[in-house]
XYZ file of C-alpha atoms in Angstrom:
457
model
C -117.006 189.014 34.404
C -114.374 192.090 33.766
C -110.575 191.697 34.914
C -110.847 193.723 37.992
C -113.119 191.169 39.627
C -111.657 188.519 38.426
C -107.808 190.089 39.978
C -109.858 190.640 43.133
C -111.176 186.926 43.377
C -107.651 185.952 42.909
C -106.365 188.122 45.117
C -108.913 186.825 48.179
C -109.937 183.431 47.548
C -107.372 182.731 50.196
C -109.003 180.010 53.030
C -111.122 182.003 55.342
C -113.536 181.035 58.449
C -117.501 181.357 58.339
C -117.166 183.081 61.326
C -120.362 181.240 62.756
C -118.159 182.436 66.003
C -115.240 184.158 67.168
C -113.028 182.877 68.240
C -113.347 180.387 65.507
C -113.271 176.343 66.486
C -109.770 175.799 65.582
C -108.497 178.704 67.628
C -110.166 178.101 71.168
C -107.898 177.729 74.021
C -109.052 174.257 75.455
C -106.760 173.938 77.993
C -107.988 176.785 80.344
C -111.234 175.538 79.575
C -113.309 173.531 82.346
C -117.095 172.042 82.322
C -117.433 173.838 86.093
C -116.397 177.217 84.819
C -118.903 176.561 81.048
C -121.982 175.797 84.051
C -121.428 178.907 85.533
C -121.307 181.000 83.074
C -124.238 179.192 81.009
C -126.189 179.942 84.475
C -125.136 183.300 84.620
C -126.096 184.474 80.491
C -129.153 182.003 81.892
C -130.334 184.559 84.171
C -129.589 187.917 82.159
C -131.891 186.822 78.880
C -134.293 184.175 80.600
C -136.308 186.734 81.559
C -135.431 189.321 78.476
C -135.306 187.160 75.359
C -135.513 183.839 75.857
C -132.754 180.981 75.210
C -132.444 179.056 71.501
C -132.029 175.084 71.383
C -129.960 173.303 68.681
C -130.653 170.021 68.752
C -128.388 167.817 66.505
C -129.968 164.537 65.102
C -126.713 162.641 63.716
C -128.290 159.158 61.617
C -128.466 159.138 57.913
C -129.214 156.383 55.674
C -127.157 156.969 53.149
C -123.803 159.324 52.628
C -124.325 162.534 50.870
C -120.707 163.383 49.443
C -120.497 166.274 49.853
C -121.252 166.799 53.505
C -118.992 168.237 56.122
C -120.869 167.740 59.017
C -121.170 165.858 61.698
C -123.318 162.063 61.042
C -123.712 158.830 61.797
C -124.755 156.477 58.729
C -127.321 153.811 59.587
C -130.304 151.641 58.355
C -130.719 150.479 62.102
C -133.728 152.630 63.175
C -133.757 150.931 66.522
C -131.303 154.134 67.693
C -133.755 156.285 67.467
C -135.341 155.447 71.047
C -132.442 155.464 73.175
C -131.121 158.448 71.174
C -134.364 160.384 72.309
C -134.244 159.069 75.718
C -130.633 160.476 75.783
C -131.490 164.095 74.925
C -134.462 164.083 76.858
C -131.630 163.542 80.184
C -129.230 166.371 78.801
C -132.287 168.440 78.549
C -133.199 167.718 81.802
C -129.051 168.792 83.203
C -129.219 171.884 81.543
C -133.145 172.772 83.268
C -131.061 171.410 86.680
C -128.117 173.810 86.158
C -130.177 176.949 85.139
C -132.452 177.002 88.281
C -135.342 178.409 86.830
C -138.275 177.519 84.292
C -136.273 178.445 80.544
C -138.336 180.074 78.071
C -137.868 178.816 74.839
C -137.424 181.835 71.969
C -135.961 179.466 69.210
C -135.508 175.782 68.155
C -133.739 174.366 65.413
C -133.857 170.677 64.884
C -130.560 169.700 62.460
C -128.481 166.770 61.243
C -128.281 164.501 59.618
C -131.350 164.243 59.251
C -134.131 164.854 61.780
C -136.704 163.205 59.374
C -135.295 160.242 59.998
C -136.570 159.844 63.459
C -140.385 159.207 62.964
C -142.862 161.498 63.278
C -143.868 159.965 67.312
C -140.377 160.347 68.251
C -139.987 163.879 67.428
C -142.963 164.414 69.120
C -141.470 162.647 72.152
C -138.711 164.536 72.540
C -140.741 167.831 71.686
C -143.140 167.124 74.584
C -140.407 166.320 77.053
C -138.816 169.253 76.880
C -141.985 171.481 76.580
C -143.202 170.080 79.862
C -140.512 171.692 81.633
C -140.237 175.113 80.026
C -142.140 177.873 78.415
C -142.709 177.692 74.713
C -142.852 182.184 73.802
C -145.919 182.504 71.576
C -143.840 184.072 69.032
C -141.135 180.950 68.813
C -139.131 180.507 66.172
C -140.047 176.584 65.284
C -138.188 175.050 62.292
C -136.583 171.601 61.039
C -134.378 169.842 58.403
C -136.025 167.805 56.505
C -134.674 165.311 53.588
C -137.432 165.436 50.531
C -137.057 161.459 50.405
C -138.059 160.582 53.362
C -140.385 164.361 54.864
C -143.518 162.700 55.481
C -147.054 164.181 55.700
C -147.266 162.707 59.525
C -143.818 164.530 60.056
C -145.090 167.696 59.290
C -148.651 167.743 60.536
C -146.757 166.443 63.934
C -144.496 168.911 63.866
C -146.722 171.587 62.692
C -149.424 170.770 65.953
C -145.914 170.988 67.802
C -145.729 174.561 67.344
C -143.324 174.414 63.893
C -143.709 176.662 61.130
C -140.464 176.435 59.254
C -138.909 173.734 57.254
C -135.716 173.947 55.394
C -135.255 171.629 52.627
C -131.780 170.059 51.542
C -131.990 170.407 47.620
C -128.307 171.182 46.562
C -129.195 170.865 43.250
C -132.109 169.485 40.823
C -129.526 168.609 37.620
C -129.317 164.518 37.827
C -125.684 164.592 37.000
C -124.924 166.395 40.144
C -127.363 164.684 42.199
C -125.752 161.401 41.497
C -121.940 162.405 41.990
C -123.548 164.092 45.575
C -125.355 160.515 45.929
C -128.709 162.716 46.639
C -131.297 161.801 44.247
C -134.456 163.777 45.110
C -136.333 164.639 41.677
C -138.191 167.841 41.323
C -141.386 165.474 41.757
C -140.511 164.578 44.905
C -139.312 168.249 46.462
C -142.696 169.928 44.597
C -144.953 167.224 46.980
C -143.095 167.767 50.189
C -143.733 171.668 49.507
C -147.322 171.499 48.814
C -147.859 169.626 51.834
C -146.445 172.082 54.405
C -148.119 174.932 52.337
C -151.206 172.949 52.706
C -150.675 172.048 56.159
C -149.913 175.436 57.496
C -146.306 176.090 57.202
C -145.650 179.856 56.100
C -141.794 179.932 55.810
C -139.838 177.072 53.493
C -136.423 177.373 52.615
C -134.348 175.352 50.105
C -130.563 175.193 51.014
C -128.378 175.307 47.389
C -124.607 174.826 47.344
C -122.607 176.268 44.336
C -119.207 174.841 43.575
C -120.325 171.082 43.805
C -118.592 168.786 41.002
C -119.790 168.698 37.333
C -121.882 171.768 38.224
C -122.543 174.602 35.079
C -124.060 177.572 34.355
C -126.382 175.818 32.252
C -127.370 173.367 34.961
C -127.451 176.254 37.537
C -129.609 178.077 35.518
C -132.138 175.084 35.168
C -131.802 174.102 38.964
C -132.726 177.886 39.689
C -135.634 177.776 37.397
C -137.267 174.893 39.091
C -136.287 176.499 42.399
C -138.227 179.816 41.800
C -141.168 177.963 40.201
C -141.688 176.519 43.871
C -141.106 179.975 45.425
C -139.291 179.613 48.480
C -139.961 182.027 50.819
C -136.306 181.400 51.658
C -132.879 180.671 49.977
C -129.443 179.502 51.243
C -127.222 179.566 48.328
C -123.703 178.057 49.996
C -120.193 178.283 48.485
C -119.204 174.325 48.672
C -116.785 173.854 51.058
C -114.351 171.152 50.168
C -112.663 169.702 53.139
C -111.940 166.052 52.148
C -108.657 166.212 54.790
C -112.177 166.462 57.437
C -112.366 163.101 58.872
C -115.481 161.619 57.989
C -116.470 163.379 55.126
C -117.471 161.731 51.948
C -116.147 164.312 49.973
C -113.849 161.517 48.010
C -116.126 160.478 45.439
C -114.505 163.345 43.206
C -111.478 165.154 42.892
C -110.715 168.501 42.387
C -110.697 168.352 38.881
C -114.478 168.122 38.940
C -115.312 171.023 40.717
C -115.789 174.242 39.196
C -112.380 176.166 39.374
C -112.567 179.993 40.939
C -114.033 182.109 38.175
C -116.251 178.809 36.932
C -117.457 179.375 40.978
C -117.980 182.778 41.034
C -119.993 182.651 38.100
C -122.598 180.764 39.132
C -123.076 182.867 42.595
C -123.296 185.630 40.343
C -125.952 184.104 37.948
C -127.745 182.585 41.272
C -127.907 186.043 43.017
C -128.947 187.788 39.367
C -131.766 185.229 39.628
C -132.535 185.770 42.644
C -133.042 189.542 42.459
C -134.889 189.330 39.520
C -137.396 187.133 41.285
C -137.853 189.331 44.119
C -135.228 187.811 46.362
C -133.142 190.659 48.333
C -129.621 189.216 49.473
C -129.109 189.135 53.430
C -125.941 188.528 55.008
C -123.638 186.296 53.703
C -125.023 183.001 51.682
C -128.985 183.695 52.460
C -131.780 185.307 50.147
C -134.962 186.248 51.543
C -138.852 187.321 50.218
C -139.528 190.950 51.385
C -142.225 189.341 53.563
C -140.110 186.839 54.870
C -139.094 187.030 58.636
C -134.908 186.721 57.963
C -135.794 189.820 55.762
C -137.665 191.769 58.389
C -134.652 190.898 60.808
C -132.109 192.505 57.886
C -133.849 195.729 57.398
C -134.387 196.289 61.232
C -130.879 195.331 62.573
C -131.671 192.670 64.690
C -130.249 190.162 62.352
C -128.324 187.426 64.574
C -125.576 185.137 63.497
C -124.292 182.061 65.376
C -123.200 178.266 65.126
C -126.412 177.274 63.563
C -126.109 180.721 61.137
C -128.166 183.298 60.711
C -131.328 183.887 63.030
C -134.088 186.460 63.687
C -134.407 185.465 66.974
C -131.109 187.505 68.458
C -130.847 185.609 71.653
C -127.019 184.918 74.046
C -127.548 182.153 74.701
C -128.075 179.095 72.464
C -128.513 175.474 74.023
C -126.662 172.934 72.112
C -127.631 169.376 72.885
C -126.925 166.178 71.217
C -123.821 164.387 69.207
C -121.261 167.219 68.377
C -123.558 169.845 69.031
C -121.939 173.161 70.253
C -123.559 175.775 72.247
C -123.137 179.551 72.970
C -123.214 181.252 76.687
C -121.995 184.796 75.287
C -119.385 184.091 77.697
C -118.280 180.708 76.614
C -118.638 177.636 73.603
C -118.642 174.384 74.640
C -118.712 171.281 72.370
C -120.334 168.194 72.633
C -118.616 164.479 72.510
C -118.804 163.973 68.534
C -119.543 160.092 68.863
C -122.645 158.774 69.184
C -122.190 156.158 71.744
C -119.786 158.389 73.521
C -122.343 160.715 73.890
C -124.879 159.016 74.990
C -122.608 157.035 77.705
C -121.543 160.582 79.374
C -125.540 161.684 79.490
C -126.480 158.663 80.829
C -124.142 158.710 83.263
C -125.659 162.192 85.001
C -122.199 163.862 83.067
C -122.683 166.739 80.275
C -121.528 165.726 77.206
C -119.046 168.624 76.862
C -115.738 167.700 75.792
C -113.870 170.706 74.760
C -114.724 174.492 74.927
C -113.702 178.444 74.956
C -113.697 180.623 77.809
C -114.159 184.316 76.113
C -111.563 187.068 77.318
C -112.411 190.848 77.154
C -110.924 190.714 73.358
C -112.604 187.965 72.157
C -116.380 189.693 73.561
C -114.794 192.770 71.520
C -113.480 191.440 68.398
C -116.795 189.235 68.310
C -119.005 191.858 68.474
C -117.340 193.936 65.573
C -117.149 190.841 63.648
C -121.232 189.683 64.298
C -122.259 193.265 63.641
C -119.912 192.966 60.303
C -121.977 189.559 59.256
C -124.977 190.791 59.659
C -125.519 194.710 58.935
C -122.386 195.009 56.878
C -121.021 197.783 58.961
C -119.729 198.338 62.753
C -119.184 201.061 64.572
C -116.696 201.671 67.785
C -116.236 203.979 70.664
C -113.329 205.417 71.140
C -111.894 203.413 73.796
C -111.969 200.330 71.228
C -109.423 201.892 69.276
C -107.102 201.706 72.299
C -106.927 198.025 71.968
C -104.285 196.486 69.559
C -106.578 193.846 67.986
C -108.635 196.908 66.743
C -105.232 198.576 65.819
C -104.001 195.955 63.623
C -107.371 195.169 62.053
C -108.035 198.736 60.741
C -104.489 198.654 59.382
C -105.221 195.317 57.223
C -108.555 196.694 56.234
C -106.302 199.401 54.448
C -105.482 197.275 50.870
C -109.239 196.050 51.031
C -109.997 200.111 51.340
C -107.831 200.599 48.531
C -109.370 197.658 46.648
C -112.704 199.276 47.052
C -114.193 197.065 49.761
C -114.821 198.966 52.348
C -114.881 202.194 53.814
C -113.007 203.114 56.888
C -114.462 205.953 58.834
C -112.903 207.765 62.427
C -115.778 205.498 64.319
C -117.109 203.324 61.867
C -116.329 200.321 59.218
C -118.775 200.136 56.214
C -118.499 197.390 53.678
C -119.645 198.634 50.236
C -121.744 196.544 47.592
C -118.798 195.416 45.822
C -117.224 194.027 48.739
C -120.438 192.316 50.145
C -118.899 188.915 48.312
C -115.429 189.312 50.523
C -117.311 189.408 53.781
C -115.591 186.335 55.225
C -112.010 188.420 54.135
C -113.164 191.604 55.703
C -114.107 189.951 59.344
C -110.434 188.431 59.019
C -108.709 191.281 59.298
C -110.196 191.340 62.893
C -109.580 187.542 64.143
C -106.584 188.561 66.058
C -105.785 184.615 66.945
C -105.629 183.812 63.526
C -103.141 185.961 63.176
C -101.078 185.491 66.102
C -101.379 181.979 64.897
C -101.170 181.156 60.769
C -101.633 178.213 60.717
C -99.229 175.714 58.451
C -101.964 173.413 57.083
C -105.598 174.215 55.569
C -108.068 174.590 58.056
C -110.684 176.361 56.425
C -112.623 176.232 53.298
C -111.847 179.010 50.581
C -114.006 182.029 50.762
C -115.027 182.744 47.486
């Protein structure tokens, strides 16, 4: 790696969002927020893309049996399977508020079931809550099915259920095959194991499989990478997200203590094994889309890419560019276009508001005429690499002072600024998350004192 890379991942590895949304989490303004306002605006977007593109539904399945540690997200860790009933039942009645508020019959464009770990609800309990909400909506026969599913415990029942259910995706959580790594991570899954669960949604029908990879995890090297990779590629993925690790152990509830910092790989260690990932990659016939993802030409994310209608939002990036995204269960967040609204994070919390006839929703962000603008110059920045403006955009301050930051990343060979027009170049591809920063006008109003984000290189 020659100096002028390595000055430039100096320069940026500064702590960055994943811009999943704008505003980002930490910067929506939850006091003028209110659940009566978030209805009426989720009925509103309901109306406008019912009827044109369907909704999406994230639906968040908390329980694990065991803590990976290096997981950020949201889960609860049990060997009690006796929540998964009432957990269904629970969803099953926030479904049912949502069908209440929209007024009409939703038809369903996407659905993502994520965790945790879905697979460890069994296979008839999936299918429960699957059937529930299919009876009151209208499943598009071009759908975007797909799951989570943990190579220990991915069943053959799970996925000829969830196959007859209409799924054709599965994403697998590998993270990596060296044993080393697997046991710091506490995620032992040998290549035995994630070869089997493949072959059986191959054989079953599935015809899109993706592996998620993280790079960056503790006592990770390029040797290792390079044998994790091979064993990846042998399996062919038709899919490949390849995540920077995001170490957040100030996160409450993440297990990201079983290691310090000295056993991570430091920031030119890092970037060294994206690079030898991606130079995998491409040499295996994987073309790089977005930020983090890696796609088959065949594959649908890859279509998506070359065709502009690549969509990013909280549960990443999509082919199915829908406004309005459903989030139901623990923590879950969902998207209006107008507004975000979060989910109680506790289970039992949860489940008391939904049972009580309440939505879940505990905290949210009502969008103002900048936000819609900055976020659309930021999404279109995510996913095509480039955005363009009118001229009346340029009248607004948050535009202003964004092209004026993007001036050192010009001069750094990043990106291209244009009269109408904001192209990121190859080189700067890697500094995506730094580019759509010079546009989050609330971070900037608003630095804040302590970490909040994960480093973006």
């Amino acid at each position: 790696m020659n100096h002028q890379i390595m000055s430039l991942i100096s320069k940026y590895n500064v702590a960055a969002p994943r811009y999943t949304s704008y505003p980002t989490v930490p910067y929506w303004e939850e006091q003028t927020f209110h659940p009566e306002k978030w209805k009426a605006l989720l009925k509103k977007s309901f109306l406008e893309s019912n009827g044109k593109d369907g909704i999406s539904i994230y639906i968040h399945l908390p329980f694990c049996e065991s803590m990976c540690t290096y997981c950020g997200c949201n889960k609860h860790i049990t060997v009690n399977h006796g929540v998964e009933g009432p957990y269904i039942e629970t969803l099953l009645k926030e479904w049912q508020l949502y069908v209440d508020t929209f007024g009409g019959r939703p038809r369903i464009r996407e659905i993502h079931l994520g965790g945790g770990t879905p697979t460890f609800f069994s296979a008839a309990h999936l299918a429960m809550l699957l059937n529930g909400i299919y009876r009151t909506a209208e499943l598009l026969p071009d759908a975007s099915l797909s799951f989570e599913g943990h190579p220990g415990n991915t069943t053959p029942e799970h996925l000829q259920s969830l196959y007859n259910l209409g799924f054709r995706r599965i994403s697998l959580g590998i993270q990596d095959f060296d044993m080393r790594v697997q046991e710091i991570i506490n995620r032992l899954q040998p290549f035995g194991m994630v070869a089997s669960v493949v072959e059986n949604a191959r054989k079953i029908g599935f015809t899109s499989i993706n592996f998620d990879l993280i790079y960056g995890l503790p006592l990770q090297t390029l040797t290792s990478m390079q044998h994790t990779i091979d064993k990846v590629v042998r399996l062919r993925p038709d899919r490949i997200s390849f995540y920077s690790y995001a170490h957040v152990p100030w996160i409450k509830g993440t297990g990201q203590r079983r290691y310090t910092e000295a056993d991570l790989p430091k920031d030119e260690e890092k970037r060294q094994l994206y690079e030898l990932g991606k130079l995998l990659f491409d040499s295996n016939g994987y073309t790089e889309i977005g930020m983090d993802h890696f796609a088959l030409p065949e594959e649908a994310l890859h279509k998506a890419f070359q065709q502009g209608r690549l969509h990013r939002n909280f549960m990443g990036y999509t082919d199915s560019p829908t406004s309005l995204l459903v989030g139901m269960g623990a923590s879950s967040i969902g998207d209006s276009w107008y507004a975000y609204a979060q989910n109680e994070k506790k289970v039992d919390a949860y489940q008391e508001l939904v049972n009580k006839g309440e939505f879940p929703v505990v905290r949210g962000h009502i969008l103002n005429e900048e936000d819609g603008l900055l976020r659309k110059h930021i999404h279109e920045l995510m996913c095509h690499f480039e955005t363009t403006w009118h001229k009346a955009d340029t009248q607004c301050d948050a535009i202003i002072d964004g092209l004026q930051r993007l001036q050192e990343l010009e001069r750094d060979g990043l990106v291209q600024v244009l009269p109408q027009k904001v192209v990121v170049t190859p080189e700067g591809r890697p500094f995506i998350r730094n580019i759509c920063m010079a546009f989050d006008a609330r971070l900037w109003r608003q630095v804040p004192h302590s970490q909040l984000f994960s480093s973006a290189i």
